[in-house]
Amino acid sequence: MILELDCGNSFIKWRVLESSGASISAEGIADSDIALIDGLTALSGLLLTRCRLVSVRALEETDKLVVALVEAFGVTVSCAGSAREMAGVRNGYEDFERLGLDRWLAMLGAFKLASGACLVLDFGTAATADFISSDGEHVGGFICPGMPLMRNQLRTHTRKIRYGDVAAERALERLSPGRTTVEAVERGCTLMLRGFVLTQLELARSYWGEDFTVFLTGGDADLVSDAAPQARLVPDLVFVGLAMACPLS
């Protein structure tokens, strides 16, 4: 069995593949290294042989997790790294090592699936957009606060904004002007993300007309899917790129 990990700023997304890689036998999200190890250990019939991961965390944090995985499961861990060019995609950053690995892998996966120009929109802790031309050139991208950051900033810096996750989920059942603080915040932040999507689509069209593929990924992608009905929703896009960056055959 193969363990795949996407170690983000807030959570670790994981999945276990059968050795053939043809099917997912288990998957989940953990909020800490300990929770990840405990969750995996609790799985019945888990026989890990290999592990590959991508991490946007500090090197020390990533190394600590690798050590914990080796001690717990005795697996060899392959970590995705930066590259100037891979799988036909050319990194567009002036300093290619500064491009977030999650963005890089999502671009690799998107270009493979699209076989042409594509726009990758990722909605996690941050919201990101990346443009890849038909010849694999990474034109560049944008980063702005995602839903969690916008929400938390308002909660932190505005004393009277206090509400729980259940209220937030209920507030997003519609997008009419809010009549409570939670409705106003949640719907306002969602509309900001949708506006972000629309501006990225407009820019992509200025580059490629209508000849490009849009990919939506990340935990909050469903919040903006109505703004890009033509988009392909691929929750595991980073894992597609991870398999390309860290082949285990």
Coordinates of N, CA and C in Angstrom, one line a residue:
M1 N 0.8 -1.2 0.0 CA 0.0 0.0 0.0 C 0.9 1.2 0.0
I2 N 0.4 2.3 -0.6 CA 1.1 3.5 -0.8 C 0.4 4.6 0.0
L3 N 1.1 5.3 0.9 CA 0.6 6.4 1.6 C 1.0 7.7 0.9
E4 N 0.0 8.6 0.6 CA 0.3 9.9 0.0 C -0.2 11.0 1.0
L5 N 0.6 12.0 1.1 CA 0.4 13.1 2.0 C 0.5 14.4 1.4
D6 N -0.5 15.3 1.6 CA -0.4 16.7 1.2 C -0.4 17.5 2.5
C7 N 0.8 18.0 2.9 CA 0.9 18.7 4.2 C 0.8 20.2 4.0
G8 N -0.4 20.7 4.2 CA -0.6 22.1 4.0 C -0.3 22.9 5.3
N9 N -0.7 24.2 5.3 CA -0.4 25.1 6.4 C -1.3 24.8 7.6
S10 N -2.5 24.3 7.3 CA -3.5 24.0 8.4 C -3.8 22.6 8.7
F11 N -3.8 21.7 7.6 CA -4.1 20.3 7.7 C -3.2 19.5 6.9
I12 N -3.3 18.2 7.2 CA -2.6 17.2 6.4 C -3.7 16.3 5.7
K13 N -3.7 16.4 4.4 CA -4.6 15.6 3.7 C -3.9 14.3 3.3
W14 N -4.6 13.1 3.5 CA -3.9 11.9 3.3 C -4.8 10.9 2.6
R15 N -4.2 9.9 1.9 CA -4.9 8.8 1.3 C -4.0 7.6 1.2
V16 N -4.6 6.5 1.2 CA -3.9 5.2 1.1 C -4.3 4.5 -0.2
L17 N -3.4 4.2 -1.1 CA -3.6 3.6 -2.3 C -3.2 2.1 -2.2
E18 N -4.0 1.2 -2.9 CA -3.5 -0.1 -3.1 C -2.2 0.0 -3.9
S19 N -1.3 -1.0 -3.8 CA 0.0 -1.0 -4.3 C 0.0 -0.7 -5.8
S20 N -1.1 -1.1 -6.5 CA -1.2 -0.9 -7.9 C -1.5 0.6 -8.2
G21 N -1.9 1.3 -7.2 CA -2.3 2.7 -7.4 C -3.6 2.9 -8.1
A22 N -4.3 1.8 -8.3 CA -5.6 1.9 -9.1 C -6.8 2.3 -8.2
S23 N -6.7 2.1 -6.9 CA -7.9 2.5 -6.1 C -7.4 3.0 -4.8
I24 N -8.3 3.8 -4.2 CA -8.1 4.4 -2.9 C -8.8 3.6 -1.8
S25 N -8.0 3.1 -0.9 CA -8.6 2.2 0.2 C -9.0 3.0 1.4
A26 N -8.4 4.2 1.6 CA -8.7 5.0 2.8 C -8.2 6.4 2.5
E27 N -8.9 7.4 3.1 CA -8.5 8.8 3.0 C -9.0 9.6 4.1
G28 N -8.4 10.8 4.3 CA -8.9 11.6 5.4 C -8.1 12.9 5.5
I29 N -8.4 13.6 6.6 CA -7.7 14.9 6.9 C -7.4 14.9 8.4
A30 N -6.1 15.2 8.7 CA -5.7 15.3 10.1 C -5.2 16.7 10.4
D31 N -5.3 17.1 11.6 CA -4.9 18.5 12.0 C -3.6 18.5 12.7
S32 N -2.9 17.4 12.8 CA -1.6 17.3 13.4 C -0.9 16.0 13.1
D33 N 0.4 16.0 13.3 CA 1.2 14.7 13.0 C 0.7 13.6 13.8
I34 N 0.4 13.9 15.1 CA -0.1 12.8 16.0 C -1.4 12.3 15.6
A35 N -2.3 13.2 15.2 CA -3.6 12.7 14.7 C -3.5 11.9 13.4
L36 N -2.5 12.2 12.6 CA -2.3 11.5 11.4 C -1.8 10.1 11.7
I37 N -0.8 9.9 12.5 CA -0.3 8.6 12.9 C -1.3 7.8 13.6
D38 N -2.1 8.4 14.5 CA -3.1 7.7 15.2 C -4.2 7.2 14.3
G39 N -4.6 8.0 13.3 CA -5.6 7.7 12.4 C -5.2 6.5 11.5
L40 N -4.0 6.6 11.0 CA -3.5 5.5 10.2 C -3.3 4.2 11.0
T41 N -2.8 4.3 12.2 CA -2.6 3.1 13.0 C -3.9 2.4 13.3
A42 N -5.0 3.2 13.3 CA -6.3 2.6 13.6 C -6.9 1.9 12.5
L43 N -6.4 2.0 11.3 CA -6.9 1.4 10.1 C -6.7 -0.1 10.1
S44 N -7.7 -0.8 9.8 CA -7.6 -2.3 9.8 C -6.9 -2.8 8.5
G45 N -6.0 -3.7 8.7 CA -5.3 -4.3 7.5 C -4.3 -3.3 6.8
L46 N -3.9 -2.3 7.5 CA -3.0 -1.3 6.8 C -1.6 -2.0 6.7
L47 N -1.1 -2.1 5.5 CA 0.3 -2.6 5.3 C 1.0 -1.7 4.3
L48 N 1.6 -0.6 4.9 CA 2.2 0.4 4.1 C 3.6 -0.1 3.6
T49 N 3.9 0.1 2.3 CA 5.2 -0.3 1.8 C 6.0 0.9 1.3
R50 N 5.3 2.0 0.9 CA 5.9 3.2 0.5 C 5.1 4.4 0.8
C51 N 5.8 5.6 0.8 CA 5.1 6.8 1.2 C 5.7 8.0 0.3
R52 N 4.9 8.8 -0.2 CA 5.4 10.0 -0.8 C 4.6 11.2 -0.3
L53 N 5.2 12.4 -0.2 CA 4.5 13.5 0.4 C 5.0 14.8 -0.3
V54 N 4.1 15.8 -0.2 CA 4.5 17.2 -0.5 C 4.1 18.0 0.7
S55 N 5.0 18.9 1.0 CA 4.8 19.8 2.2 C 5.2 21.2 1.9
V56 N 4.3 22.1 2.4 CA 4.6 23.5 2.3 C 5.0 24.1 3.7
R57 N 5.2 23.2 4.6 CA 5.6 23.5 6.0 C 7.1 23.8 6.1
A58 N 7.6 24.3 7.2 CA 9.0 24.5 7.4 C 9.7 23.2 7.3
L59 N 11.0 23.2 6.9 CA 11.8 22.0 6.7 C 11.9 21.2 8.0
E60 N 12.0 21.9 9.2 CA 12.1 21.2 10.4 C 10.8 20.4 10.7
E61 N 9.6 21.0 10.4 CA 8.4 20.3 10.7 C 8.2 19.1 9.8
T62 N 8.6 19.3 8.5 CA 8.5 18.2 7.6 C 9.4 17.0 8.0
D63 N 10.6 17.3 8.3 CA 11.6 16.3 8.8 C 11.1 15.6 10.0
K64 N 10.4 16.3 10.9 CA 9.9 15.6 12.1 C 8.8 14.6 11.7
L65 N 8.0 15.0 10.8 CA 6.9 14.1 10.3 C 7.5 12.9 9.6
V66 N 8.5 13.1 8.8 CA 9.1 12.0 8.1 C 9.7 11.0 9.1
V67 N 10.4 11.5 10.1 CA 10.9 10.6 11.2 C 9.8 9.8 11.8
A68 N 8.7 10.5 12.1 CA 7.6 9.8 12.8 C 7.0 8.7 11.9
L69 N 6.9 9.0 10.6 CA 6.3 8.0 9.7 C 7.3 6.7 9.6
V70 N 8.6 7.0 9.5 CA 9.5 5.9 9.4 C 9.5 5.1 10.7
E71 N 9.4 5.7 11.9 CA 9.3 5.0 13.1 C 8.1 4.2 13.3
A72 N 6.9 4.8 12.8 CA 5.6 4.1 13.0 C 5.4 3.0 12.0
F73 N 5.9 3.2 10.8 CA 5.5 2.2 9.7 C 6.6 1.6 9.0
G74 N 7.9 2.0 9.3 CA 9.0 1.5 8.6 C 9.1 1.7 7.1
V75 N 8.5 2.7 6.7 CA 8.5 3.0 5.2 C 9.5 4.0 4.8
T76 N 9.9 3.9 3.5 CA 10.8 4.9 2.9 C 9.9 6.0 2.4
V77 N 10.3 7.3 2.8 CA 9.5 8.4 2.4 C 10.1 9.2 1.3
S78 N 9.4 9.5 0.2 CA 9.9 10.3 -0.8 C 9.2 11.7 -0.8
C79 N 10.0 12.7 -0.7 CA 9.4 14.1 -0.6 C 9.6 14.8 -2.0
A80 N 8.5 15.4 -2.4 CA 8.5 16.2 -3.7 C 9.4 17.4 -3.5
G81 N 10.1 17.8 -4.5 CA 10.9 19.0 -4.5 C 10.7 19.9 -5.7
S82 N 11.3 21.1 -5.6 CA 11.1 22.1 -6.7 C 11.9 21.6 -7.9
A83 N 11.5 22.2 -9.0 CA 12.3 21.9 -10.3 C 12.1 23.1 -11.2
R84 N 13.0 23.3 -12.1 CA 12.9 24.4 -13.1 C 11.9 23.9 -14.2
E85 N 11.9 22.6 -14.5 CA 11.0 22.1 -15.5 C 10.8 20.6 -15.2
M86 N 9.5 20.2 -15.4 CA 9.2 18.8 -15.2 C 7.9 18.5 -16.0
A87 N 7.8 17.3 -16.6 CA 6.7 16.8 -17.3 C 6.1 17.8 -18.3
G88 N 7.0 18.6 -18.9 CA 6.6 19.5 -19.9 C 6.2 20.9 -19.4
V89 N 6.2 21.1 -18.1 CA 5.8 22.4 -17.5 C 7.1 23.1 -17.0
R90 N 7.2 24.4 -17.4 CA 8.4 25.2 -17.0 C 8.0 26.2 -15.9
N91 N 8.6 26.1 -14.8 CA 8.4 27.0 -13.7 C 8.6 28.4 -14.1
G92 N 7.6 29.2 -13.8 CA 7.7 30.6 -14.3 C 8.2 31.6 -13.2
Y93 N 8.5 31.1 -12.0 CA 9.1 32.0 -11.0 C 10.5 32.4 -11.3
E94 N 10.9 33.6 -11.0 CA 12.3 34.1 -11.2 C 13.2 33.2 -10.4
D95 N 12.8 32.9 -9.1 CA 13.5 31.9 -8.3 C 12.6 30.7 -8.2
F96 N 12.8 29.7 -9.0 CA 11.8 28.6 -9.1 C 11.6 27.9 -7.7
E97 N 12.6 27.9 -6.8 CA 12.4 27.2 -5.5 C 11.5 28.0 -4.6
R98 N 11.1 29.2 -4.9 CA 10.2 30.0 -4.1 C 8.7 29.7 -4.4
L99 N 8.5 29.0 -5.5 CA 7.1 28.7 -5.8 C 6.6 27.5 -4.9
G100 N 5.5 27.7 -4.3 CA 4.9 26.7 -3.4 C 4.8 25.4 -4.0
L101 N 5.3 24.3 -3.3 CA 5.3 23.0 -3.9 C 3.8 22.5 -4.2
D102 N 2.9 22.9 -3.4 CA 1.5 22.5 -3.7 C 1.0 23.1 -5.0
R103 N 1.4 24.3 -5.2 CA 1.0 25.0 -6.5 C 1.7 24.3 -7.7
W104 N 3.0 24.0 -7.5 CA 3.8 23.4 -8.6 C 3.2 22.0 -8.9
L105 N 2.8 21.2 -8.0 CA 2.3 19.9 -8.2 C 0.9 20.0 -8.9
A106 N 0.1 20.9 -8.4 CA -1.2 21.1 -9.0 C -1.1 21.5 -10.5
M107 N -0.1 22.3 -10.8 CA 0.1 22.7 -12.2 C 0.5 21.5 -13.0
L108 N 1.4 20.6 -12.5 CA 1.8 19.4 -13.2 C 0.6 18.5 -13.5
G109 N -0.2 18.4 -12.5 CA -1.4 17.5 -12.6 C -2.4 18.1 -13.6
A110 N -2.6 19.4 -13.6 CA -3.5 20.1 -14.5 C -3.0 20.0 -15.9
F111 N -1.8 20.3 -16.1 CA -1.3 20.3 -17.5 C -1.4 18.9 -18.1
K112 N -1.1 17.8 -17.3 CA -1.3 16.5 -17.8 C -2.7 16.2 -18.1
L113 N -3.6 16.6 -17.3 CA -5.1 16.3 -17.5 C -5.6 17.1 -18.7
A114 N -5.1 18.3 -18.8 CA -5.7 19.2 -19.9 C -5.0 19.0 -21.2
S115 N -3.8 18.6 -21.2 CA -3.0 18.5 -22.5 C -3.1 19.8 -23.3
G116 N -3.0 20.9 -22.6 CA -3.1 22.2 -23.2 C -3.1 23.3 -22.2
A117 N -3.4 24.5 -22.6 CA -3.5 25.7 -21.7 C -4.5 25.5 -20.6
C118 N -4.1 25.9 -19.4 CA -5.0 25.7 -18.3 C -4.8 26.8 -17.2
L119 N -5.9 27.0 -16.5 CA -6.0 27.9 -15.3 C -6.3 27.0 -14.1
V120 N -5.4 27.1 -13.1 CA -5.6 26.3 -11.9 C -6.0 27.2 -10.7
L121 N -7.1 27.0 -10.2 CA -7.6 27.8 -9.1 C -7.8 26.9 -7.8
D122 N -7.0 27.2 -6.8 CA -6.9 26.4 -5.6 C -7.4 27.2 -4.4
F123 N -8.4 26.7 -3.7 CA -9.0 27.4 -2.6 C -8.8 26.7 -1.3
G124 N -7.8 27.0 -0.6 CA -7.5 26.5 0.7 C -7.3 27.6 1.7
T125 N -6.3 27.5 2.6 CA -6.0 28.6 3.5 C -5.8 29.9 2.7
A126 N -5.1 29.8 1.6 CA -4.9 30.9 0.7 C -5.7 30.5 -0.6
A127 N -6.0 31.5 -1.4 CA -6.6 31.2 -2.7 C -5.5 31.6 -3.7
T128 N -5.3 30.7 -4.6 CA -4.2 30.9 -5.6 C -4.8 30.6 -7.0
A129 N -4.1 31.3 -8.0 CA -4.4 31.1 -9.4 C -3.1 31.0 -10.1
D130 N -3.0 30.0 -11.0 CA -1.8 29.8 -11.8 C -2.2 29.6 -13.3
F131 N -1.4 30.2 -14.2 CA -1.7 30.1 -15.6 C -0.6 29.4 -16.3
I132 N -1.0 28.3 -17.1 CA 0.0 27.5 -17.8 C -0.4 27.5 -19.3
S133 N 0.4 28.0 -20.1 CA 0.1 28.1 -21.6 C 0.2 26.7 -22.2
S134 N -0.3 26.6 -23.5 CA -0.3 25.3 -24.2 C 1.0 24.7 -24.4
D135 N 2.1 25.5 -24.4 CA 3.4 24.9 -24.5 C 4.1 24.6 -23.2
G136 N 3.3 24.7 -22.1 CA 3.8 24.3 -20.8 C 4.5 25.5 -20.0
E137 N 4.4 26.7 -20.5 CA 5.1 27.8 -19.8 C 4.2 28.3 -18.7
H138 N 4.7 28.3 -17.5 CA 4.0 28.9 -16.4 C 4.0 30.4 -16.5
V139 N 2.9 31.1 -16.9 CA 2.9 32.5 -17.1 C 3.1 33.3 -15.8
G140 N 2.6 32.7 -14.7 CA 2.7 33.3 -13.4 C 1.4 33.0 -12.6
G141 N 1.2 33.7 -11.5 CA 0.0 33.5 -10.7 C -0.3 34.6 -9.7
F142 N -1.4 34.3 -8.9 CA -1.8 35.2 -7.9 C -2.1 34.5 -6.6
I143 N -1.9 35.2 -5.5 CA -2.2 34.6 -4.2 C -3.0 35.7 -3.4
C144 N -4.1 35.2 -2.8 CA -4.8 36.1 -1.9 C -5.3 35.3 -0.7
P145 N -5.9 35.9 0.3 CA -6.4 35.2 1.5 C -7.6 34.3 1.0
G146 N -7.6 33.1 1.5 CA -8.7 32.2 1.3 C -9.8 32.4 2.4
M147 N -10.8 31.6 2.3 CA -11.9 31.7 3.2 C -11.5 31.7 4.7
P148 N -10.6 30.7 5.1 CA -10.2 30.6 6.5 C -9.5 31.9 7.0
L149 N -8.6 32.4 6.1 CA -7.9 33.6 6.5 C -8.8 34.8 6.6
M150 N -9.6 35.0 5.6 CA -10.5 36.2 5.7 C -11.4 36.1 6.9
R151 N -12.0 35.0 7.2 CA -12.9 34.8 8.3 C -12.2 35.0 9.6
N152 N -11.0 34.4 9.8 CA -10.2 34.6 11.0 C -9.7 36.0 11.3
Q153 N -9.4 36.7 10.2 CA -9.0 38.1 10.4 C -10.1 38.9 10.9
L154 N -11.3 38.7 10.4 CA -12.4 39.5 10.8 C -12.8 39.1 12.3
R155 N -12.7 37.9 12.6 CA -13.0 37.4 14.0 C -11.9 38.0 14.9
T156 N -10.7 38.1 14.5 CA -9.6 38.5 15.4 C -9.6 40.0 15.6
H157 N -9.9 40.8 14.6 CA -9.8 42.2 14.6 C -11.1 43.0 14.8
T158 N -12.2 42.3 14.9 CA -13.5 42.9 15.1 C -14.1 42.2 16.3
R159 N -14.2 42.9 17.4 CA -14.6 42.3 18.7 C -16.0 41.6 18.7
K160 N -16.9 42.2 17.9 CA -18.3 41.7 18.0 C -18.6 40.6 17.0
I161 N -17.6 40.2 16.2 CA -17.8 39.1 15.3 C -17.4 37.8 16.0
R162 N -18.4 37.1 16.4 CA -18.2 35.8 17.1 C -19.3 34.9 16.7
Y163 N -18.9 33.7 16.1 CA -19.9 32.7 15.8 C -19.2 31.4 15.5
G164 N -19.9 30.3 15.5 CA -19.3 29.0 15.4 C -19.4 28.5 14.0
D165 N -18.9 27.3 13.7 CA -18.8 26.7 12.4 C -20.2 26.3 11.9
V166 N -21.1 25.9 12.8 CA -22.4 25.5 12.4 C -23.2 26.7 11.9
A167 N -23.1 27.8 12.6 CA -23.7 29.0 12.1 C -23.1 29.5 10.7
A168 N -21.8 29.3 10.6 CA -21.2 29.7 9.3 C -21.7 28.8 8.2
E169 N -21.8 27.5 8.4 CA -22.3 26.6 7.3 C -23.8 27.0 7.0
R170 N -24.6 27.3 8.0 CA -26.0 27.6 7.7 C -26.1 28.9 6.9
A171 N -25.2 29.9 7.2 CA -25.2 31.2 6.6 C -25.0 31.1 5.1
L172 N -24.3 30.0 4.6 CA -24.0 29.9 3.2 C -25.0 29.1 2.4
E173 N -26.1 28.9 3.0 CA -27.2 28.2 2.2 C -27.7 29.1 1.1
R174 N -27.5 30.4 1.2 CA -27.9 31.4 0.2 C -26.9 32.5 0.2
L175 N -27.0 33.4 -0.8 CA -26.0 34.5 -0.9 C -26.7 35.9 -1.0
S176 N -27.9 35.9 -0.5 CA -28.6 37.2 -0.4 C -27.9 38.1 0.7
P177 N -28.1 39.4 0.7 CA -27.5 40.2 1.7 C -27.8 39.7 3.1
G178 N -26.8 39.7 3.9 CA -26.9 39.1 5.3 C -27.7 40.0 6.2
R179 N -28.5 39.4 7.0 CA -29.3 40.1 8.0 C -28.8 39.8 9.5
T180 N -27.7 39.1 9.5 CA -27.0 38.9 10.8 C -25.5 39.0 10.5
T181 N -24.7 39.1 11.5 CA -23.3 39.3 11.3 C -22.7 38.1 10.6
V182 N -23.1 36.9 11.1 CA -22.5 35.7 10.5 C -22.9 35.6 9.0
E183 N -24.1 35.9 8.7 CA -24.5 35.9 7.3 C -23.7 36.9 6.4
A184 N -23.5 38.1 7.0 CA -22.8 39.2 6.3 C -21.4 38.8 6.0
V185 N -20.7 38.3 7.0 CA -19.3 37.9 6.9 C -19.1 36.7 6.0
E186 N -19.8 35.6 6.2 CA -19.7 34.4 5.4 C -20.0 34.7 3.9
R187 N -21.1 35.4 3.7 CA -21.5 35.6 2.3 C -20.6 36.6 1.6
G188 N -20.2 37.6 2.4 CA -19.3 38.6 1.9 C -17.9 38.0 1.4
C189 N -17.4 37.2 2.3 CA -16.1 36.5 2.0 C -16.3 35.6 0.7
T190 N -17.4 34.9 0.7 CA -17.6 34.0 -0.5 C -17.7 34.8 -1.7
L191 N -18.4 35.9 -1.7 CA -18.5 36.8 -2.9 C -17.1 37.3 -3.3
M192 N -16.3 37.6 -2.4 CA -14.9 38.0 -2.7 C -14.2 36.9 -3.5
L193 N -14.3 35.7 -3.0 CA -13.7 34.6 -3.7 C -14.2 34.4 -5.1
R194 N -15.5 34.6 -5.2 CA -16.1 34.4 -6.6 C -15.7 35.5 -7.5
G195 N -15.5 36.7 -6.9 CA -15.0 37.8 -7.7 C -13.5 37.5 -8.2
F196 N -12.8 36.9 -7.3 CA -11.4 36.5 -7.7 C -11.4 35.5 -8.8
V197 N -12.4 34.6 -8.8 CA -12.5 33.6 -9.9 C -12.8 34.3 -11.2
L198 N -13.7 35.2 -11.2 CA -14.2 35.9 -12.4 C -13.0 36.7 -13.0
T199 N -12.2 37.4 -12.2 CA -11.1 38.2 -12.7 C -10.0 37.2 -13.4
Q200 N -9.8 36.1 -12.8 CA -8.9 35.1 -13.3 C -9.4 34.6 -14.7
L201 N -10.7 34.3 -14.8 CA -11.2 33.8 -16.0 C -11.1 34.9 -17.1
E202 N -11.3 36.1 -16.7 CA -11.2 37.2 -17.7 C -9.8 37.3 -18.2
L203 N -8.8 37.2 -17.3 CA -7.4 37.3 -17.7 C -7.0 36.1 -18.6
A204 N -7.5 34.9 -18.2 CA -7.2 33.7 -19.1 C -7.7 33.9 -20.5
R205 N -8.9 34.4 -20.6 CA -9.5 34.6 -21.9 C -8.7 35.7 -22.7
S206 N -8.1 36.6 -22.0 CA -7.3 37.6 -22.8 C -6.0 37.0 -23.3
Y207 N -5.6 35.9 -22.7 CA -4.4 35.1 -23.2 C -4.8 34.1 -24.3
W208 N -5.8 33.4 -24.0 CA -6.1 32.2 -24.9 C -7.5 32.1 -25.5
G209 N -8.3 33.2 -25.4 CA -9.6 33.1 -25.9 C -10.4 32.1 -25.0
E210 N -11.1 31.2 -25.7 CA -11.8 30.1 -24.9 C -11.1 28.8 -24.9
D211 N -9.9 28.8 -25.4 CA -9.1 27.5 -25.6 C -8.2 27.2 -24.4
F212 N -8.9 27.0 -23.3 CA -8.1 26.6 -22.1 C -9.1 25.9 -21.1
T213 N -8.5 25.1 -20.2 CA -9.2 24.3 -19.3 C -9.1 24.9 -17.9
V214 N -10.2 25.0 -17.2 CA -10.2 25.6 -15.8 C -10.3 24.4 -14.8
F215 N -9.4 24.4 -13.8 CA -9.4 23.4 -12.8 C -9.7 24.1 -11.4
L216 N -10.6 23.6 -10.7 CA -10.9 24.0 -9.3 C -10.4 22.9 -8.3
T217 N -9.7 23.3 -7.3 CA -9.3 22.3 -6.3 C -9.2 23.0 -5.0
G218 N -9.0 22.3 -3.9 CA -8.9 22.8 -2.6 C -10.2 22.7 -1.8
G219 N -10.1 22.8 -0.5 CA -11.2 22.5 0.4 C -12.5 23.3 0.2
D220 N -12.3 24.6 -0.3 CA -13.4 25.5 -0.4 C -13.8 25.7 -1.9
A221 N -13.3 24.8 -2.8 CA -13.6 25.0 -4.2 C -15.1 25.0 -4.5
D222 N -15.9 24.2 -3.7 CA -17.3 24.2 -4.0 C -18.0 25.5 -3.8
L223 N -17.4 26.4 -3.0 CA -18.0 27.7 -2.7 C -18.0 28.6 -4.0
V224 N -17.1 28.3 -4.9 CA -17.0 29.2 -6.1 C -17.3 28.5 -7.4
S225 N -17.8 27.2 -7.3 CA -18.0 26.4 -8.5 C -19.1 27.1 -9.4
D226 N -20.0 27.8 -8.8 CA -21.1 28.4 -9.6 C -20.5 29.6 -10.5
A227 N -19.4 30.1 -10.1 CA -18.8 31.2 -10.8 C -18.0 30.7 -12.0
A228 N -17.7 29.4 -12.0 CA -17.0 28.8 -13.2 C -17.6 27.5 -13.5
P229 N -18.8 27.5 -14.1 CA -19.5 26.3 -14.4 C -18.8 25.4 -15.4
Q230 N -17.9 25.9 -16.1 CA -17.2 25.1 -17.1 C -16.0 24.4 -16.5
A231 N -15.6 24.7 -15.3 CA -14.4 24.2 -14.7 C -14.5 22.7 -14.3
R232 N -13.4 22.1 -14.3 CA -13.3 20.7 -13.8 C -12.9 20.7 -12.3
L233 N -13.8 20.2 -11.5 CA -13.5 20.1 -10.1 C -12.7 18.8 -9.8
V234 N -11.4 19.0 -9.4 CA -10.5 17.9 -9.1 C -9.9 18.1 -7.7
P235 N -10.6 17.5 -6.7 CA -10.1 17.7 -5.3 C -8.7 17.2 -5.1
D236 N -8.3 16.2 -5.8 CA -7.0 15.6 -5.5 C -6.0 16.0 -6.6
L237 N -6.1 17.2 -7.1 CA -5.2 17.6 -8.2 C -3.7 17.6 -7.7
V238 N -3.4 18.0 -6.5 CA -2.0 17.9 -6.0 C -1.5 16.5 -6.0
F239 N -2.4 15.5 -5.7 CA -1.9 14.1 -5.7 C -1.6 13.6 -7.1
V240 N -2.3 14.2 -8.1 CA -2.0 13.8 -9.5 C -0.5 14.2 -9.8
G241 N -0.2 15.5 -9.4 CA 1.2 16.0 -9.6 C 2.2 15.3 -8.7
L242 N 1.8 14.9 -7.5 CA 2.7 14.2 -6.6 C 3.2 12.9 -7.2
A243 N 2.3 12.1 -7.8 CA 2.6 10.9 -8.4 C 3.6 11.1 -9.6
M244 N 3.5 12.2 -10.2 CA 4.5 12.5 -11.3 C 5.8 12.9 -10.8
A245 N 5.8 13.7 -9.7 CA 7.1 14.2 -9.1 C 7.8 13.1 -8.3
C246 N 7.1 12.2 -7.8 CA 7.7 11.1 -7.0 C 7.2 9.7 -7.4
P247 N 7.6 9.3 -8.6 CA 7.2 8.0 -9.1 C 7.8 6.9 -8.2
L248 N 7.0 5.9 -7.9 CA 7.5 4.9 -6.9 C 7.7 3.5 -7.6
S249 N 7.6 3.5 -8.9 CA 7.8 2.2 -9.7 C 9.3 1.9 -9.8

